[in-house]
XYZ file of C-alpha atoms in Angstrom:
562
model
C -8.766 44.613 4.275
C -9.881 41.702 3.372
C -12.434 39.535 5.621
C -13.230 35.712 6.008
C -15.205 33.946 3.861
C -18.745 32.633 5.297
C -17.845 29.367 5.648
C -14.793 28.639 8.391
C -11.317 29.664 7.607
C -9.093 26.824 7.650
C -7.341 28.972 10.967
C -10.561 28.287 12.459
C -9.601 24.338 13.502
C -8.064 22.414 11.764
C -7.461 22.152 8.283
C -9.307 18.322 7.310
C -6.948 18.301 4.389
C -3.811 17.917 7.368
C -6.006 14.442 8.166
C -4.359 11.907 5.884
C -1.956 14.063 3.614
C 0.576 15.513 6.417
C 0.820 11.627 7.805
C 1.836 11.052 4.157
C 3.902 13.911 4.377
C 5.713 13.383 7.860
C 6.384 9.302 6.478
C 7.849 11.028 2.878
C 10.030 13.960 4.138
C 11.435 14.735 7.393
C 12.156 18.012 7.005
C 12.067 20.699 4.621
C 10.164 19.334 1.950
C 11.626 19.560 -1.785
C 10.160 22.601 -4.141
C 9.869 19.832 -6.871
C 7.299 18.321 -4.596
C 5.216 21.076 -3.890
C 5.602 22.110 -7.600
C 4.722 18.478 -8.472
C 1.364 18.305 -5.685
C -0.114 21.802 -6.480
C -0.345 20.824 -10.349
C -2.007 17.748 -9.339
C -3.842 19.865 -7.077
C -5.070 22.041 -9.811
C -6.088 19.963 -12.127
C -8.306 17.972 -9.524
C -10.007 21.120 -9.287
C -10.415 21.866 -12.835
C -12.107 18.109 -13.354
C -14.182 18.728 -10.485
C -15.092 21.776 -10.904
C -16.326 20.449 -14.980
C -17.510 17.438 -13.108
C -20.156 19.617 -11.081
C -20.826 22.311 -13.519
C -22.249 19.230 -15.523
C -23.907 17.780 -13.018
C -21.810 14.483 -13.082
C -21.253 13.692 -9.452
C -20.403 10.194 -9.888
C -17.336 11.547 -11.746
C -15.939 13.671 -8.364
C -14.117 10.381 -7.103
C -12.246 9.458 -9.957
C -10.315 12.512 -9.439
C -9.550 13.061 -5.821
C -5.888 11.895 -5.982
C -3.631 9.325 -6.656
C -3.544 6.260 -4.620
C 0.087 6.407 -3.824
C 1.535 4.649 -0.398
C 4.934 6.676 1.497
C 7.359 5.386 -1.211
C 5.145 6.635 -3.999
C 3.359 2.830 -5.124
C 0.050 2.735 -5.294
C -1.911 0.952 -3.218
C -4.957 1.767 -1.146
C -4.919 5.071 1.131
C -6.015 5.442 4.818
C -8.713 7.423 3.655
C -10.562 6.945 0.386
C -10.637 9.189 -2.224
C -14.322 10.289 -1.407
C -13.655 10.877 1.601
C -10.572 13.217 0.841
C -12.277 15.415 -1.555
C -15.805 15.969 0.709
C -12.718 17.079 3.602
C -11.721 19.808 0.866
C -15.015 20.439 0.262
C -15.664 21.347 3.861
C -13.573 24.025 3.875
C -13.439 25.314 0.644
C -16.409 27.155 0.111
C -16.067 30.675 -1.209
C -16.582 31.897 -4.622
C -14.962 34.877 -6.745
C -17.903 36.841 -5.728
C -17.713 36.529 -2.262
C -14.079 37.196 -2.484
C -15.126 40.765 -3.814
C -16.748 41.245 -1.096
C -14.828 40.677 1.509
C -12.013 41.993 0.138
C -14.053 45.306 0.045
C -15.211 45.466 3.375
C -12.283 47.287 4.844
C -13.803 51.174 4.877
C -10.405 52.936 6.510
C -9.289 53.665 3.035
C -12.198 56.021 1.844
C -12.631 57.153 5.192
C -9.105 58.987 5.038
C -8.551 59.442 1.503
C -9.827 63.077 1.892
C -7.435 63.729 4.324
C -4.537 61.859 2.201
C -5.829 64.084 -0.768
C -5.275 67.369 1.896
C -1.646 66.633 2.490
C -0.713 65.868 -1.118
C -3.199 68.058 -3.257
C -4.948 66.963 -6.156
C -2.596 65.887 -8.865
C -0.032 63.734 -7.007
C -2.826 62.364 -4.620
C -5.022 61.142 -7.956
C -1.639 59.986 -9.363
C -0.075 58.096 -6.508
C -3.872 56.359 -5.636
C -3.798 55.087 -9.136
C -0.135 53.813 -9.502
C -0.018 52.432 -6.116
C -3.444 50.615 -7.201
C -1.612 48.960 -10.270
C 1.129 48.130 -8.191
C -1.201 46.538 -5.677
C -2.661 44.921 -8.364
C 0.800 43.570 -10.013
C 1.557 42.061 -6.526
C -1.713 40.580 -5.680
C -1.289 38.376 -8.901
C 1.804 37.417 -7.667
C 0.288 36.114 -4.649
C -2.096 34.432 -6.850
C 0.312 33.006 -9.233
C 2.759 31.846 -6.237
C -0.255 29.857 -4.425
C -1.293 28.085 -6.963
C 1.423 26.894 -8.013
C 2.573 25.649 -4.461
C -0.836 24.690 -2.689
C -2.249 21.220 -3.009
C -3.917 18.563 -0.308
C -0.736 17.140 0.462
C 0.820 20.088 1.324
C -1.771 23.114 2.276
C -1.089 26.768 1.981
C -3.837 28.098 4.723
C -2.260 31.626 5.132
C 0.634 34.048 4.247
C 3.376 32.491 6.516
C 2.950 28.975 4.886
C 3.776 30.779 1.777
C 6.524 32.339 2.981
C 8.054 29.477 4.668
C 7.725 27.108 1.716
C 10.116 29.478 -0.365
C 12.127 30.668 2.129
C 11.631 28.443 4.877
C 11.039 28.258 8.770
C 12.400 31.603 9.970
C 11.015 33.885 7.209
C 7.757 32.367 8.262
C 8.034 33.653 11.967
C 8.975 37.004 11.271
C 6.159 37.008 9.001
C 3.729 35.858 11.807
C 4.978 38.103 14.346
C 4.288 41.026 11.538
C 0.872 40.083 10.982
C 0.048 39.208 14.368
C 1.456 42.900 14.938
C -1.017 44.371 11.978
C -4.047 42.762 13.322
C -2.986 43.796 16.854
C -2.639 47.618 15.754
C -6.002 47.247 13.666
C -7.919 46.055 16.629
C -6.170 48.945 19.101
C -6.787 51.840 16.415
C -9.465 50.514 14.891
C -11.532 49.568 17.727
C -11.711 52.043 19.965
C -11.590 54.594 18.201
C -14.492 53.420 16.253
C -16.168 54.269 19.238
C -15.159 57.486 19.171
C -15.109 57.992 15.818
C -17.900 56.309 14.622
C -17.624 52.432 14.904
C -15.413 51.656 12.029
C -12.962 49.382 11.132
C -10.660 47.077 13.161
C -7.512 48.170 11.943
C -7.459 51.367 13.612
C -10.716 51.051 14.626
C -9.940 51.048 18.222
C -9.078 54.759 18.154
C -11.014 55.363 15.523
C -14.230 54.309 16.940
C -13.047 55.980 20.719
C -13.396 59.165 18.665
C -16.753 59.098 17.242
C -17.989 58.164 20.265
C -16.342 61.249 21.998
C -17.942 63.501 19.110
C -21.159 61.555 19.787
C -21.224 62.573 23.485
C -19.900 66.274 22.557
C -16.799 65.512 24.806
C -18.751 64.879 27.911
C -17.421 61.817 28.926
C -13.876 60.894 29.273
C -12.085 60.170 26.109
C -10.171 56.624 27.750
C -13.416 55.838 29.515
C -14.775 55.405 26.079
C -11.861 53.895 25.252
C -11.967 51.079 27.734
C -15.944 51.054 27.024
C -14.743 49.873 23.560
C -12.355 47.607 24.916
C -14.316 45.693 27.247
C -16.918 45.276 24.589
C -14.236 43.593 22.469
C -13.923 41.189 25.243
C -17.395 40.041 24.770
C -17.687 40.061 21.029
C -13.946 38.221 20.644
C -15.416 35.104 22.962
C -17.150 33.993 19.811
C -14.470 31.679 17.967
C -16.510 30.671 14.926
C -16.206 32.802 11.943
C -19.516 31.152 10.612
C -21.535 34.110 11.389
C -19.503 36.975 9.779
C -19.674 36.536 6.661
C -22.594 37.772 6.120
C -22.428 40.685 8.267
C -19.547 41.397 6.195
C -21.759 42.062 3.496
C -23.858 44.540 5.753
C -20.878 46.274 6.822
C -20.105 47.445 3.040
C -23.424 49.465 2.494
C -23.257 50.895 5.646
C -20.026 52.419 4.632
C -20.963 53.612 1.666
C -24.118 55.201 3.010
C -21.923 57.089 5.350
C -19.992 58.212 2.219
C -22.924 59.642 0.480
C -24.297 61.007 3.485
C -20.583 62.584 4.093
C -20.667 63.793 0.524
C -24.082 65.553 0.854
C -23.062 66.957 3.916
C -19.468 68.674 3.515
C -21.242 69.971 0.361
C -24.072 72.041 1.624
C -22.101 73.076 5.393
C -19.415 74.277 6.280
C -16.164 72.260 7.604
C -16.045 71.504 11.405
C -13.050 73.977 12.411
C -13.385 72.952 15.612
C -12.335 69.517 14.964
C -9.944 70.811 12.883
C -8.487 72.577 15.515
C -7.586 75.553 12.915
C -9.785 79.091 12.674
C -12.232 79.581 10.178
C -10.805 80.694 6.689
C -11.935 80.540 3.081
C -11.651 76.768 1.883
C -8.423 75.923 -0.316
C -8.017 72.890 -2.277
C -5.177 72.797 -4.530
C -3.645 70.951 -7.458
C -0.086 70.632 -5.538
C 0.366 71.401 -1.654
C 3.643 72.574 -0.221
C 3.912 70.857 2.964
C 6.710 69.422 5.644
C 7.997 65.966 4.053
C 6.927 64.410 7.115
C 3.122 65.341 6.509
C 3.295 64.106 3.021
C 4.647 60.914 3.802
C 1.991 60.242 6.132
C -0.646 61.215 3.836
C 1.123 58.004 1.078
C 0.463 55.973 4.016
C -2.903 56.527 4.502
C -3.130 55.304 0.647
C -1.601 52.395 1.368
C -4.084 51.645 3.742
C -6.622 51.346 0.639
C -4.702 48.309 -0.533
C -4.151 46.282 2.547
C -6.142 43.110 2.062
C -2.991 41.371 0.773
C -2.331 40.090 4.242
C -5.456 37.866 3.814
C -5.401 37.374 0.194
C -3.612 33.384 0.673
C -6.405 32.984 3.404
C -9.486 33.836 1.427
C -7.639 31.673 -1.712
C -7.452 28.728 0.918
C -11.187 29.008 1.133
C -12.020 28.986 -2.391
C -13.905 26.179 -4.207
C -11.648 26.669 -7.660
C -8.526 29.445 -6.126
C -7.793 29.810 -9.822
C -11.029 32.696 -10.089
C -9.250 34.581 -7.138
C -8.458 36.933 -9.892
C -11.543 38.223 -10.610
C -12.705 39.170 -7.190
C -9.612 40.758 -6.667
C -9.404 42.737 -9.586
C -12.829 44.249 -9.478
C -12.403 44.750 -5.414
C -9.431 47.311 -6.451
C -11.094 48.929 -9.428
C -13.934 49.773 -6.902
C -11.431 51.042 -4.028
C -9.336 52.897 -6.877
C -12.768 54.518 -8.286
C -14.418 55.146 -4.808
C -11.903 55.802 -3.021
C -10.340 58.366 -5.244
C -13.844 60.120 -5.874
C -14.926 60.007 -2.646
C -10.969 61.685 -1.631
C -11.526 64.504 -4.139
C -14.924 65.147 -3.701
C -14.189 65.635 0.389
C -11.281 67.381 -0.180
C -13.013 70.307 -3.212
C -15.220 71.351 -0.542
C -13.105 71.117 3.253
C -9.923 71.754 1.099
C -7.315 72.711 4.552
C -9.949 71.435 6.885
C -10.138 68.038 5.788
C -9.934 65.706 8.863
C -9.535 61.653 9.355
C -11.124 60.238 9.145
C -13.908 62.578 6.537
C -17.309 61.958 8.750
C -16.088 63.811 11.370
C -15.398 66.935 9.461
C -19.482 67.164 9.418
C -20.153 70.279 11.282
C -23.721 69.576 11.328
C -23.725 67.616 14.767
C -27.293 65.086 13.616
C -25.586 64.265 10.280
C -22.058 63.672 11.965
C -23.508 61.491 14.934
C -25.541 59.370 12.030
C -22.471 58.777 10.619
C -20.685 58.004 13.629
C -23.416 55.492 15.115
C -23.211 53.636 11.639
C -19.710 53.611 11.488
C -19.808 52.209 14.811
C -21.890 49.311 13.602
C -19.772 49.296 10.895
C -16.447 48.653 13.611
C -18.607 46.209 15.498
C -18.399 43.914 12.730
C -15.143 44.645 11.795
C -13.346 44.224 15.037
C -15.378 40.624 15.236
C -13.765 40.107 12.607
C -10.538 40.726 11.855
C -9.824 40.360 16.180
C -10.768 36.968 15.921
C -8.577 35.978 12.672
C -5.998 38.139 14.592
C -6.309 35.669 17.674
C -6.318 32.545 15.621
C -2.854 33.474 14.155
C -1.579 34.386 17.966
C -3.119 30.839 18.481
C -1.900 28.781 15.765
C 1.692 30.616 15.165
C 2.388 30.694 19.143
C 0.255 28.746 21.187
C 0.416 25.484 19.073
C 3.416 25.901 17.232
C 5.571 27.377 19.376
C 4.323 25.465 22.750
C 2.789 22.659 21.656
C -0.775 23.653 22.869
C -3.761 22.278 22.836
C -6.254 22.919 19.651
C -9.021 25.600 20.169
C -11.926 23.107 20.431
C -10.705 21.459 23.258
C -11.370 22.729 27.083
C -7.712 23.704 27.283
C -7.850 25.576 24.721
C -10.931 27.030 25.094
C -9.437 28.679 28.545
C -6.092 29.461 26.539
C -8.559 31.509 23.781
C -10.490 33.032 26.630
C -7.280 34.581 28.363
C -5.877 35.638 24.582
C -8.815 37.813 24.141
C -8.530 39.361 26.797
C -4.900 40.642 26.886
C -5.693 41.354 22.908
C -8.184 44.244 24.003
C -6.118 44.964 26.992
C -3.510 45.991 24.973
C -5.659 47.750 22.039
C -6.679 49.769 24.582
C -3.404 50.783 26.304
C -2.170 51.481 22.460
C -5.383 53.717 21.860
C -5.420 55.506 24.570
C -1.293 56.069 24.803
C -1.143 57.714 21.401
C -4.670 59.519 20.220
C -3.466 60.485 17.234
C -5.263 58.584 14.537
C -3.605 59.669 11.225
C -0.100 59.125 12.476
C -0.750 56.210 14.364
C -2.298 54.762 11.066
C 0.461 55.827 9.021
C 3.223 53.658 10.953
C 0.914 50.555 10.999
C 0.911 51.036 7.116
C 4.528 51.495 6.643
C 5.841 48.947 9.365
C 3.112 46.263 8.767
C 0.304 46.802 5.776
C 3.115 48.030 3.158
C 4.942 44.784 4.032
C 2.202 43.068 3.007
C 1.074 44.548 0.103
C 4.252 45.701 -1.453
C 7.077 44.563 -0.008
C 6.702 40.686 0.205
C 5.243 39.716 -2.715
C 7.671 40.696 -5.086
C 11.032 38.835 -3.181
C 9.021 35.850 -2.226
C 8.339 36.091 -6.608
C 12.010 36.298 -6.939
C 13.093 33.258 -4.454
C 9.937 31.533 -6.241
C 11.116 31.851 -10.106
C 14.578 31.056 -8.837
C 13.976 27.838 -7.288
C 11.579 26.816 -9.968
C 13.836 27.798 -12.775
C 17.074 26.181 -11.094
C 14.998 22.760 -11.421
C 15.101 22.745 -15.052
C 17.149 20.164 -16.763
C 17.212 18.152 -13.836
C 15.297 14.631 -14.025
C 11.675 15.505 -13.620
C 10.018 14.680 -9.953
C 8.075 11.402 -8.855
C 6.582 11.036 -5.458
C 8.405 9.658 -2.796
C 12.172 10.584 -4.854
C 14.842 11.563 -3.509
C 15.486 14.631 -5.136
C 19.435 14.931 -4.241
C 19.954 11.998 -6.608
C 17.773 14.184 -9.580
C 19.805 17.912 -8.745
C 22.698 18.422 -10.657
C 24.193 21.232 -8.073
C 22.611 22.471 -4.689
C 22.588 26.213 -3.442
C 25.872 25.891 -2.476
C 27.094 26.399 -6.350
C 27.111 29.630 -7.998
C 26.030 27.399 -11.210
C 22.129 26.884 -9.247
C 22.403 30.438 -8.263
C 23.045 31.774 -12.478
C 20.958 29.117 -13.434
C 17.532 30.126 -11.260
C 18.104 34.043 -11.591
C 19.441 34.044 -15.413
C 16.009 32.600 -17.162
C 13.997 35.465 -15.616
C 16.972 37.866 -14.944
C 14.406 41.245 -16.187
C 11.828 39.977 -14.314
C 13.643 38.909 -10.706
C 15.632 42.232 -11.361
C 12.579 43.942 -11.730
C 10.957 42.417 -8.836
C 14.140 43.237 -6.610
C 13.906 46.843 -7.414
C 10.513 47.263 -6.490
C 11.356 45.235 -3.137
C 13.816 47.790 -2.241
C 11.810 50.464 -3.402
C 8.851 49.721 -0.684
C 11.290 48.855 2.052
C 12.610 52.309 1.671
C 9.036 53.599 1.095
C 8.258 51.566 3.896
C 11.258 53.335 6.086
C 10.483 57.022 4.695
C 7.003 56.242 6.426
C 7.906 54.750 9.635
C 10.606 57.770 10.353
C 7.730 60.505 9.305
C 4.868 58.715 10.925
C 7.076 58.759 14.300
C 8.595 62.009 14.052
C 4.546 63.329 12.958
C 3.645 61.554 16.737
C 6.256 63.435 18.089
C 5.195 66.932 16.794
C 1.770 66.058 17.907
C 2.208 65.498 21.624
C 3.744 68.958 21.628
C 0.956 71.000 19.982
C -0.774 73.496 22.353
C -4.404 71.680 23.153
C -3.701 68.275 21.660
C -5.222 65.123 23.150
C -2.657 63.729 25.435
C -1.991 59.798 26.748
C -4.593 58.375 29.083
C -6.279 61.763 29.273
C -10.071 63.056 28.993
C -9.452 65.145 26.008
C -10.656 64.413 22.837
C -8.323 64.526 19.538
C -11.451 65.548 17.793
């Protein structure tokens, strides 16, 4: 997943572009506003970017003002605004400060995918593991461009698009925008209780399911001498501490570190499984010859699973309209993206096969702790831990800020973060956060399944399921405008619409331009809400089956799953 970008997210206070363009906003529209408007805004929006971003790569700063934005009063004259031009474009500045190549980065930092691609690769073999890691890449790829495509051409200073929901509520409005909150606010939830905890089990990972994770590789760490939900809470409480810190300023960086310390704990994992033999133990199955095959044969249920642990791989999308917000020119969101999923296709899928040749049936999640060799498994599972540290700073705190912002202050009116209220409020969030990360690690030790529903019910949703229908309610609104009158600020756009949404004329009109591609799009919507369903069923029934094995970990209990 992805990760902020050094500077502040706009979550992180607020957004200075809200300062004098929502008081426009608020005086121009009173409720929904019009799609010709944010159509209208986001091209002006781009092409302030494109002269400014010409203006500094010539080193013609006097230039920057003359392109801020149009001097328009509530009813669209011009006039002088309450805040100058200047002024405006040094508040964008502020908080747009990422580039393409910090994008990659970040994007790139998330380490659960490699980490249990070996294990995907056990349950699916090699041909349809290689083949469904490189389609669901292009896929991930189609929709992140979609993403792309859909925020720049809605975005602009007058009317921000700081995160996923914003996007989704601007095409189809105010309740699409909740349940996509509550989703995310569920997916960062899950990350931190999976992620976190078991990180320090595991080895400190990630903050997805790093809770659990990072439980683990502690447990291996201590050779199962101290209780498994003691660690658990250890984690937990350490959460606490690290989640007071409300400034993503310091991250980003890290974030950096945190990639080559996963990928030294590949090779070392790859040097490793190749010169020892698998940990059976952990593996809870007695030693055998190794077998890795082309195709496996196994229950539906453990198959499924194993897609979801792919679609882990490709779960940055949830951050993807974040990390755009923070951009300097969004347009080069592209290229970070693309070459951050040619990497996780490439390593990833290497790193998957490469596991799986040599622990073949014996292949556990996530990979480091199928090192039988107990120095080389605990080096991976202290930097993996370090690794989970950074990670569950944070995507915990971006996971607070949207409990914050989506609940706390739009929901209840509350205070912002920066005040003393709010600081309190923020205080008491982190604390029930971690609370509950650790009631969900410890309830259900079962890493693989557990990560398998969080990809079906929340990262698939994301990734593969959104994008495409908020595409097709996109091109349909955007098409249905044409013909019509063409938008000015401050019009009332009944007067310029021929027909509203209420006539099947709008309705042919917006789908029939596009009709391949919004079909198109459609299908694959229903194709990863049923993907999305298939997981959800397999991942639960695979929890189920797992309480009842003789010797498995149960809830709240000392025992180890590894």
């Amino acid at each position: 997943m992805a990760a902020p970008a050094p500077g502040s997210l706009a979550l992180d206070d607020k957004d200075p572009r809200f300062e004098d363009a929502n008081a426009k906003v608020q005086q121009l529209y009173t409720g929904r506003v019009p799609f010709e408007a944010l159509l209208y805004y986001a091209r002006l929006q781009r092409k302030r970017e494109e002269v400014a971003f010409t203006t500094i790569k010539n080193n013609m700063p006097e230039a920057v003002t003359a392109v801020a934005s149009p001097k328009e009063d509530e009813k669209g004259r011009t006039g002088s605004p309450s805040i100058s031009a200047d002024e405006r474009v040094q508040a964008n500045r502020a908080i747009r400060t990422a580039t393409w190549l910090s994008v990659f980065y970040l994007i790139t930092t998330d380490i659960l995918g490699p980490y249990s691609a070996p294990w995907a690769f056990s349950q699916l073999g090699f041909v349809s593991g290689a083949l469904l890691f490189f389609f669901l890449g292009i896929a991930a790829f189609y929709t992140g461009m979609q993403l792309w495509k859909m925020y720049l051409s809605l975005d602009s200073d007058e009317f921000p698009v700081q995160n996923y929901a914003d996007l989704t509520e601007r095409i189809y409005g105010r309740f699409a925008r909740h349940a996509v909150n509550i989703l995310q606010t569920l997916q960062l939830l899950f990350n931190v209780a999976w992620g976190a905890i078991l990180p320090l089990i595991f080895s400190f990972s990630h903050i997805k399911v790093y809770s659990f994770r990072n439980t683990q590789g502690l447990s291996q760490i201590s050779k199962g001498k101290v209780c498994f939900s003691v660690l658990a809470l250890i984690w937990m409480l350490a959460g606490m501490i690290i989640g007071q810190i409300r400034s993503l300023q310091n991250y980003g960086n890290l974030a950096n570190f945190a990639i080559w310390l996963n990928l030294l704990v590949i090779f070392i994992t790859m040097g490793a499984v190749a010169h020892s033999a698998p940990n059976f133990h952990a593996a809870m199955i007695d030693p055998a010859p190794v077998v890795a095959a082309a195709r496996i044969s196994r229950p539906f249920n453990d198959q499924i699973v194993g897609v979801m642990q792919m679609v882990y791989s490709y779960g940055g999308a949830m951050l993807f309209i974040e990390l755009m917000a923070e951009m300097k020119r969004p347009f080069d969101f592209w290229k970070g993206m693309v070459i951050a999923q040619l990497l996780i296709v490439t390593v990833y899928m290497l790193f998957g096969v490469y596991v799986y040749a040599f622990q073949g049936q014996f292949t556990i999640n996530p990979a480091n702790q199928g090192i039988s060799g107990f120095a080389l498994q605990t080096t991976t599972n202290v930097l993996s831990l370090v690794s989970a540290i950074i990670a569950a700073g944070l995507y915990g705190n971006i996971g607070l800020k949207v409990i914050y912002v989506s609940i706390i202050q739009d929901l209840f009116n509350g205070p912002p973060m920066t005040t003393r209220a709010g600081r309190f409020i923020w205080t008491g969030l982190v604390l029930g956060y971690w609370a509950f990360a650790f009631v969900i690690a410890s309830a259900i030790p079962q890493f693989s399944n557990i990560s398998g529903i969080v990809a079906a019910v929340c990262i698939l949703q994301f990734t593969y399921t959104f994008p495409p229908i908020l595409y097709v309610g996109f091109a349909m609104q955007r098409d249905a405008i044409e013909g019509q009158p063409e938008y000015t600020p401050g019009a009332d756009v009944a007067t310029l619409r021929a027909d509203t949404w209420y006539d099947l004329s709008r309705w042919r009109r917006g789908f029939a331009n596009l009709w391949w591609l919004n079909t198109f799009n459609f299908l694959i919507f229903l194709a990863a809400l049923a993907t999305a369903g298939l997981g959800s069923f397999s991942s639960i029934e695979s929890i189920i089956e797992g309480f009842q094995k003789a010797g498995a970990a149960t809830s709240f209990g000392c025992k180890s799953p590894v």
